[in-house]
mmCIF file of C-alpha atoms in Angstrom:
data_model
loop_
_atom_site.group_PDB
_atom_site.id
_atom_site.type_symbol
_atom_site.label_atom_id
_atom_site.label_comp_id
_atom_site.label_asym_id
_atom_site.label_seq_id
_atom_site.Cartn_x
_atom_site.Cartn_y
_atom_site.Cartn_z
ATOM 1 C CA ASP Q 214 -63.201 32.918 37.324
ATOM 2 C CA ALA Q 215 -61.664 32.135 40.488
ATOM 3 C CA ARG Q 216 -63.055 29.280 41.938
ATOM 4 C CA VAL Q 217 -62.519 27.063 45.633
ATOM 5 C CA THR Q 218 -61.618 23.247 44.542
ATOM 6 C CA GLN Q 219 -61.993 20.759 46.734
ATOM 7 C CA THR Q 220 -61.734 16.842 45.879
ATOM 8 C CA PRO Q 221 -62.053 13.913 45.791
ATOM 9 C CA ARG Q 222 -65.414 14.937 44.343
ATOM 10 C CA HIS Q 223 -66.884 11.386 45.098
ATOM 11 C CA LYS Q 224 -65.533 8.786 47.912
ATOM 12 C CA VAL Q 225 -66.851 5.104 48.752
ATOM 13 C CA THR Q 226 -65.684 3.811 51.768
ATOM 14 C CA GLU Q 227 -65.844 1.149 54.865
ATOM 15 C CA MET Q 228 -66.978 2.239 58.155
ATOM 16 C CA GLY Q 229 -63.702 2.556 60.296
ATOM 17 C CA GLN Q 230 -61.794 3.470 57.158
ATOM 18 C CA GLU Q 231 -60.138 6.794 57.050
ATOM 19 C CA VAL Q 232 -61.165 9.531 54.923
ATOM 20 C CA THR Q 233 -59.367 13.068 53.661
ATOM 21 C CA MET Q 234 -61.163 15.148 52.383
ATOM 22 C CA ARG Q 235 -59.339 18.353 50.798
ATOM 23 C CA CYS Q 236 -59.627 22.092 49.995
ATOM 24 C CA GLN Q 237 -58.033 25.071 47.696
ATOM 25 C CA PRO Q 238 -59.640 28.027 48.524
ATOM 26 C CA ILE Q 239 -59.842 31.131 46.414
ATOM 27 C CA LEU Q 240 -55.982 32.890 47.145
ATOM 28 C CA GLY Q 241 -56.044 36.079 48.819
ATOM 29 C CA HIS Q 242 -59.374 34.793 50.984
ATOM 30 C CA ASN Q 243 -58.505 34.800 54.810
ATOM 31 C CA THR Q 244 -61.414 32.900 55.360
ATOM 32 C CA VAL Q 245 -62.073 29.329 54.698
ATOM 33 C CA PHE Q 246 -65.035 27.142 56.627
ATOM 34 C CA TRP Q 247 -66.110 23.497 56.298
ATOM 35 C CA TYR Q 248 -70.238 22.218 56.281
ATOM 36 C CA ARG Q 249 -71.286 19.259 55.890
ATOM 37 C CA GLN Q 250 -75.123 18.528 53.839
ATOM 38 C CA THR Q 251 -77.577 16.376 54.519
ATOM 39 C CA MET Q 252 -81.156 16.233 53.575
ATOM 40 C CA MET Q 253 -82.394 15.889 57.318
ATOM 41 C CA GLN Q 254 -79.631 18.674 58.587
ATOM 42 C CA GLY Q 255 -79.737 20.682 56.479
ATOM 43 C CA LEU Q 256 -75.818 23.134 56.133
ATOM 44 C CA GLU Q 257 -74.261 21.838 59.655
ATOM 45 C CA LEU Q 258 -71.579 24.042 60.597
ATOM 46 C CA LEU Q 259 -68.298 22.476 60.820
ATOM 47 C CA ALA Q 260 -65.280 24.023 61.648
ATOM 48 C CA TYR Q 261 -63.823 27.372 59.952
ATOM 49 C CA PHE Q 262 -60.798 28.784 59.824
ATOM 50 C CA ARG Q 263 -59.440 33.116 59.511
ATOM 51 C CA ASN Q 264 -55.534 32.720 57.983
ATOM 52 C CA ARG Q 265 -55.199 29.565 58.350
ATOM 53 C CA ALA Q 266 -55.671 29.851 62.500
ATOM 54 C CA PRO Q 267 -59.344 27.451 63.514
ATOM 55 C CA LEU Q 268 -61.386 30.141 65.362
ATOM 56 C CA ASP Q 269 -63.701 27.206 66.223
ATOM 57 C CA ASP Q 270 -65.116 23.284 65.757
ATOM 58 C CA SER Q 271 -67.933 22.554 67.961
ATOM 59 C CA GLY Q 272 -69.330 22.050 64.967
ATOM 60 C CA MET Q 273 -67.341 18.105 64.282
ATOM 61 C CA PRO Q 274 -67.456 15.246 66.282
ATOM 62 C CA LYS Q 275 -64.602 15.957 68.105
ATOM 63 C CA ASP Q 276 -62.979 12.063 68.936
ATOM 64 C CA ARG Q 277 -63.567 11.403 64.705
ATOM 65 C CA PHE Q 278 -62.944 14.783 63.447
ATOM 66 C CA SER Q 279 -60.525 16.905 62.140
ATOM 67 C CA ALA Q 280 -59.367 19.822 60.250
ATOM 68 C CA GLU Q 281 -56.545 21.371 59.389
ATOM 69 C CA MET Q 282 -54.949 24.170 57.232
ATOM 70 C CA PRO Q 283 -51.436 23.028 56.363
ATOM 71 C CA ASP Q 284 -51.274 26.540 54.628
ATOM 72 C CA ALA Q 285 -52.777 29.103 53.006
ATOM 73 C CA THR Q 286 -54.032 27.305 49.815
ATOM 74 C CA LEU Q 287 -54.886 24.321 52.049
ATOM 75 C CA ALA Q 288 -57.568 22.557 54.415
ATOM 76 C CA THR Q 289 -57.989 19.035 54.931
ATOM 77 C CA LEU Q 290 -60.637 17.423 56.656
ATOM 78 C CA LYS Q 291 -60.106 14.093 57.802
ATOM 79 C CA ILE Q 292 -62.812 11.934 59.624
ATOM 80 C CA GLN Q 293 -61.263 8.454 61.225
ATOM 81 C CA PRO Q 294 -62.876 6.070 62.186
ATOM 82 C CA SER Q 295 -65.491 6.537 59.117
ATOM 83 C CA GLU Q 296 -68.962 5.495 60.047
ATOM 84 C CA PRO Q 297 -72.299 5.602 57.882
ATOM 85 C CA ARG Q 298 -73.851 8.371 59.541
ATOM 86 C CA ASP Q 299 -71.377 10.899 57.860
ATOM 87 C CA SER Q 300 -72.316 10.250 54.707
ATOM 88 C CA ALA Q 301 -73.096 12.992 53.546
ATOM 89 C CA VAL Q 302 -71.560 15.760 50.864
ATOM 90 C CA TYR Q 303 -68.270 17.823 52.569
ATOM 91 C CA PHE Q 304 -68.460 21.899 51.680
ATOM 92 C CA CYS Q 305 -65.269 23.987 51.493
ATOM 93 C CA ALA Q 306 -66.405 27.608 51.273
ATOM 94 C CA SER Q 307 -63.932 30.745 51.343
ATOM 95 C CA GLY Q 308 -63.564 34.283 51.861
ATOM 96 C CA PHE Q 309 -63.251 37.706 53.510
ATOM 97 C CA GLY Q 310 -65.206 37.802 55.889
ATOM 98 C CA GLY Q 311 -67.515 40.082 57.730
ATOM 99 C CA ASN Q 312 -70.668 41.584 55.426
ATOM 100 C CA TYR Q 313 -68.751 39.390 52.511
ATOM 101 C CA GLY Q 314 -70.191 36.406 51.370
ATOM 102 C CA TYR Q 315 -68.055 33.104 51.238
ATOM 103 C CA THR Q 316 -67.825 31.439 47.650
ATOM 104 C CA PHE Q 317 -68.368 27.104 48.012
ATOM 105 C CA GLY Q 318 -66.914 24.983 46.124
ATOM 106 C CA SER Q 319 -68.099 21.869 44.376
ATOM 107 C CA GLY Q 320 -68.620 19.746 47.196
ATOM 108 C CA THR Q 321 -67.365 15.886 48.533
ATOM 109 C CA ARG Q 322 -69.969 13.387 48.623
ATOM 110 C CA LEU Q 323 -68.820 10.714 50.917
ATOM 111 C CA THR Q 324 -70.803 7.362 51.601
ATOM 112 C CA VAL Q 325 -69.664 4.700 54.054
ATOM 113 C CA VAL Q 326 -71.029 1.595 53.700
ATOM 114 C CA GLN N 70 -78.783 27.761 70.113
ATOM 115 C CA LYS N 71 -78.437 29.747 67.987
ATOM 116 C CA GLU N 72 -80.859 28.768 64.496
ATOM 117 C CA VAL N 73 -82.191 30.301 61.071
ATOM 118 C CA GLU N 74 -85.507 29.302 60.527
ATOM 119 C CA GLN N 75 -87.497 29.075 56.583
ATOM 120 C CA ASN N 76 -90.099 27.246 55.525
ATOM 121 C CA SER N 77 -89.077 24.074 53.661
ATOM 122 C CA GLY N 78 -91.076 24.706 51.128
ATOM 123 C CA PRO N 79 -92.073 24.077 48.661
ATOM 124 C CA LEU N 80 -93.362 26.848 47.213
ATOM 125 C CA SER N 81 -95.541 26.736 44.049
ATOM 126 C CA VAL N 82 -95.162 30.469 42.087
ATOM 127 C CA PRO N 83 -96.661 31.332 38.411
ATOM 128 C CA GLU N 84 -93.490 32.084 36.420
ATOM 129 C CA GLY N 85 -93.966 35.588 35.936
ATOM 130 C CA ALA N 86 -94.943 36.585 39.881
ATOM 131 C CA ILE N 87 -93.377 37.651 42.327
ATOM 132 C CA ALA N 88 -91.513 35.010 44.926
ATOM 133 C CA SER N 89 -91.373 35.802 48.652
ATOM 134 C CA LEU N 90 -89.088 34.171 50.475
ATOM 135 C CA ASN N 91 -88.654 34.369 54.118
ATOM 136 C CA CYS N 92 -86.553 34.142 57.795
ATOM 137 C CA THR N 93 -86.371 34.825 61.005
ATOM 138 C CA TYR N 94 -82.880 34.622 63.102
ATOM 139 C CA SER N 95 -81.977 33.794 66.572
ATOM 140 C CA ASP N 96 -79.627 36.386 67.416
ATOM 141 C CA ARG N 97 -79.766 39.769 67.860
ATOM 142 C CA GLY N 98 -76.137 40.327 67.695
ATOM 143 C CA SER N 99 -76.119 39.120 64.275
ATOM 144 C CA GLN N 100 -74.961 41.099 61.326
ATOM 145 C CA SER N 101 -75.417 40.076 58.034
ATOM 146 C CA PHE N 102 -77.214 38.366 56.508
ATOM 147 C CA PHE N 103 -77.489 36.093 53.197
ATOM 148 C CA TRP N 104 -78.970 34.172 50.250
ATOM 149 C CA TYR N 105 -78.070 31.352 48.478
ATOM 150 C CA ARG N 106 -79.802 29.659 45.628
ATOM 151 C CA GLN N 107 -79.027 25.984 45.084
ATOM 152 C CA TYR N 108 -80.119 24.056 42.715
ATOM 153 C CA SER N 109 -80.419 20.208 42.821
ATOM 154 C CA GLY N 110 -77.095 18.672 42.932
ATOM 155 C CA LYS N 111 -74.846 21.589 42.849
ATOM 156 C CA SER N 112 -72.841 23.382 45.678
ATOM 157 C CA PRO N 113 -74.924 26.991 47.422
ATOM 158 C CA GLU N 114 -74.544 30.056 45.341
ATOM 159 C CA LEU N 115 -74.108 33.512 46.708
ATOM 160 C CA ILE N 116 -76.816 35.789 45.374
ATOM 161 C CA MET N 117 -77.531 38.516 48.376
ATOM 162 C CA SER N 118 -76.358 40.157 50.912
ATOM 163 C CA ILE N 119 -77.656 42.817 53.538
ATOM 164 C CA TYR N 120 -76.073 44.331 56.387
ATOM 165 C CA SER N 121 -78.023 47.695 56.871
ATOM 166 C CA ASN N 122 -82.188 47.981 58.004
ATOM 167 C CA GLY N 123 -84.191 48.494 54.358
ATOM 168 C CA ASP N 124 -84.120 46.624 51.521
ATOM 169 C CA LYS N 125 -81.596 45.669 48.836
ATOM 170 C CA GLU N 126 -82.624 45.484 45.811
ATOM 171 C CA ASP N 127 -80.374 43.874 42.664
ATOM 172 C CA GLY N 128 -81.871 42.649 39.631
ATOM 173 C CA ARG N 129 -85.175 40.411 39.684
ATOM 174 C CA PHE N 130 -84.145 40.388 43.008
ATOM 175 C CA THR N 131 -84.691 42.249 46.421
ATOM 176 C CA ALA N 132 -83.999 41.128 49.760
ATOM 177 C CA GLN N 133 -85.111 43.070 53.079
ATOM 178 C CA LEU N 134 -83.936 43.203 56.467
ATOM 179 C CA ASN N 135 -85.729 43.772 59.335
ATOM 180 C CA LYS N 136 -83.155 43.734 62.879
ATOM 181 C CA ALA N 137 -86.062 44.250 64.737
ATOM 182 C CA SER N 138 -88.067 41.543 63.963
ATOM 183 C CA GLN N 139 -85.875 39.817 63.133
ATOM 184 C CA TYR N 140 -86.270 39.006 59.829
ATOM 185 C CA VAL N 141 -84.707 38.478 56.328
ATOM 186 C CA SER N 142 -86.908 37.947 52.958
ATOM 187 C CA LEU N 143 -86.054 37.758 49.291
ATOM 188 C CA LEU N 144 -88.349 39.188 46.667
ATOM 189 C CA ILE N 145 -88.009 37.435 43.134
ATOM 190 C CA ARG N 146 -89.344 39.453 40.264
ATOM 191 C CA ASP N 147 -91.003 38.538 37.223
ATOM 192 C CA SER N 148 -90.024 34.412 38.626
ATOM 193 C CA GLN N 149 -88.092 31.697 35.580
ATOM 194 C CA PRO N 150 -88.880 28.611 35.325
ATOM 195 C CA SER N 151 -84.607 28.481 36.085
ATOM 196 C CA ASP N 152 -85.409 30.660 39.796
ATOM 197 C CA SER N 153 -87.049 26.713 39.927
ATOM 198 C CA ALA N 154 -84.228 25.832 42.945
ATOM 199 C CA THR N 155 -83.646 25.636 47.210
ATOM 200 C CA TYR N 156 -82.874 28.866 48.388
ATOM 201 C CA LEU N 157 -81.078 28.940 51.538
ATOM 202 C CA CYS N 158 -80.708 32.360 54.309
ATOM 203 C CA ALA N 159 -77.151 32.511 55.920
ATOM 204 C CA VAL N 160 -77.252 34.825 59.377
ATOM 205 C CA ASN N 161 -73.467 36.163 60.663
ATOM 206 C CA LEU N 162 -73.272 35.950 63.697
ATOM 207 C CA ARG N 163 -70.928 37.747 64.650
ATOM 208 C CA GLY N 164 -69.235 37.473 68.268
ATOM 209 C CA ASN N 165 -66.094 37.039 70.113
ATOM 210 C CA ARG N 166 -63.990 35.119 67.854
ATOM 211 C CA ASP N 167 -65.208 36.905 64.603
ATOM 212 C CA ASP N 168 -67.208 35.156 62.442
ATOM 213 C CA LYS N 169 -69.810 32.634 62.271
ATOM 214 C CA ILE N 170 -72.425 31.963 59.494
ATOM 215 C CA ILE N 171 -75.017 29.384 59.858
ATOM 216 C CA PHE N 172 -77.352 28.374 57.716
ATOM 217 C CA GLY N 173 -81.402 27.787 57.454
ATOM 218 C CA LYS N 174 -82.406 24.440 55.901
ATOM 219 C CA GLY N 175 -83.549 26.094 52.980
ATOM 220 C CA THR N 176 -87.078 26.711 50.989
ATOM 221 C CA ARG N 177 -87.897 24.757 47.996
ATOM 222 C CA LEU N 178 -88.741 26.883 45.155
ATOM 223 C CA HIS N 179 -90.977 25.339 42.101
ATOM 224 C CA ILE N 180 -91.765 28.614 38.697
ATOM 225 C CA LEU N 181 -94.799 26.392 37.315
ATOM 226 C CA PRO N 182 -94.479 27.712 33.106
#
């Protein structure tokens, strides 16, 4: 089964440290989304890419978050510096766009202490 | 602010009965709609997509769309304990710059054995 691979699965870090999360989309998928999920806010859209070009990152705190897609097999989400309020599960999802749905990765559970 | 609204639940349904999950959305330009199932501690899994008014059936699941009322629903027939999960409604806001998928906060469904 094709799947979206996210690393690491879990990350505990101290406030102020840099965190990088990685996503390998399903081969051939041209659209990649980054979401953050918390109990209070649910799934929040952070950024997304089509054919590696960033389309919208308005959901991200620009001063500390950055998202890139250096090649078709890798998307990254970086937080620098991290804060306790960034603690959440971060999901990557990939797909073909349009009326097709998207496949989610297993997520990265981030805890900032 | 474009929104997707769902009743948070929990919705308790006896085993074998029909579970009905509802979702409303604010953006009339929305093009396609998705239902995802999320088990506790797991990632969202796509179960249905719909983009035309009316009903779409897939096994025990039926998605219903009414664009005039900005309303999407999911019916689960012959509910099973394994259907107990959080159901997320997602909407594709087709804007000038392509797809933008936003989610409701989900409805927790509990099937009573």
